[in-house]
Amino acid sequence: TREAIGILLPIAKANHLEGKSADFNDKAMWYLALAYLKNNEKEKSKSELFLITQKPKGTFKKEEAQELLAYLK
């Protein structure tokens, strides 16, 4: 998971992405949140999940992020 976090973090934090790159960014955020959770870094995971929930409707795994965030609180 440490290696995955190192790969996903710059992708998830990239700003101003459009088109397919933005979709990849959304997916990276989701998997980054899961990697943090697997490493027992709950606060970092919750932070990523919150960011996902603030994105527009139809964002990759937005509903799942809302459910997981509610479970972790």
C-alpha positions as MATLAB code, in Angstrom:
seq = 'TREAIGILLPIAKANHLEGKSADFNDKAMWYLALAYLKNNEKEKSKSELFLITQKPKGTFKKEEAQELLAYLK';
ca = [
       0.000    0.000    0.000;
       2.910    2.382    0.611;
       3.981    2.023   -3.015;
       0.397    2.545   -4.191;
       0.085    5.710   -2.100;
       3.302    7.034   -3.610;
       1.936    6.476   -7.105;
      -1.637    7.652   -6.486;
      -0.903   10.757   -4.427;
       0.457   12.998   -7.215;
      -2.343   11.927   -9.545;
      -5.047   12.531   -6.931;
      -3.638   15.952   -6.058;
      -3.242   17.161   -9.652;
      -5.401   20.205  -10.354;
      -7.035   21.478  -13.518;
      -7.436   18.148  -15.254;
     -10.026   17.812  -17.986;
     -11.694   14.995  -19.887;
     -10.356   11.504  -19.327;
      -7.567   12.845  -17.131;
     -10.166   14.182  -14.695;
     -11.791   10.729  -14.590;
      -8.395    9.227  -13.780;
      -7.952   11.824  -11.027;
     -11.302   10.846   -9.474;
     -10.343    7.168   -9.521;
      -6.942    7.903   -8.014;
      -8.623    9.782   -5.150;
     -10.890    6.804   -4.419;
      -8.084    4.264   -4.408;
      -5.851    6.586   -2.400;
      -8.564    6.798    0.274;
      -8.760    3.000    0.356;
      -4.976    2.659    0.596;
      -4.899    5.092    3.511;
      -7.667    3.114    5.191;
      -5.773   -0.163    4.719;
      -2.734    1.484    6.358;
      -4.953    2.514    9.274;
      -4.525    6.192    8.392;
      -8.185    6.992    8.973;
      -7.898   10.774    9.060;
      -6.149   10.887    5.705;
      -8.710    8.471    4.302;
     -11.584   10.573    5.612;
     -10.026   13.681    4.112;
      -9.868   12.083    0.646;
     -13.383   10.706    0.972;
     -14.678   14.150    1.941;
     -13.049   15.671   -1.149;
     -14.745   13.055   -3.313;
     -18.129   13.880   -1.784;
     -17.651   17.547   -2.693;
     -17.248   16.789   -6.394;
     -20.122   17.063   -8.900;
     -22.818   14.441   -9.235;
     -21.699   11.428  -11.207;
     -18.149   11.463   -9.853;
     -16.534    8.013   -9.655;
     -17.594    6.275   -6.427;
     -19.167    9.432   -4.957;
     -22.049    7.544   -3.323;
     -19.711    4.893   -1.944;
     -17.435    7.617   -0.569;
     -20.413    9.202    1.225;
     -21.376    5.842    2.744;
     -17.838    5.005    3.825;
     -17.310    8.470    5.281;
     -20.519    8.150    7.308;
     -19.362    4.747    8.564;
     -15.950    6.084    9.630;
     -17.338    9.047   11.616;
];
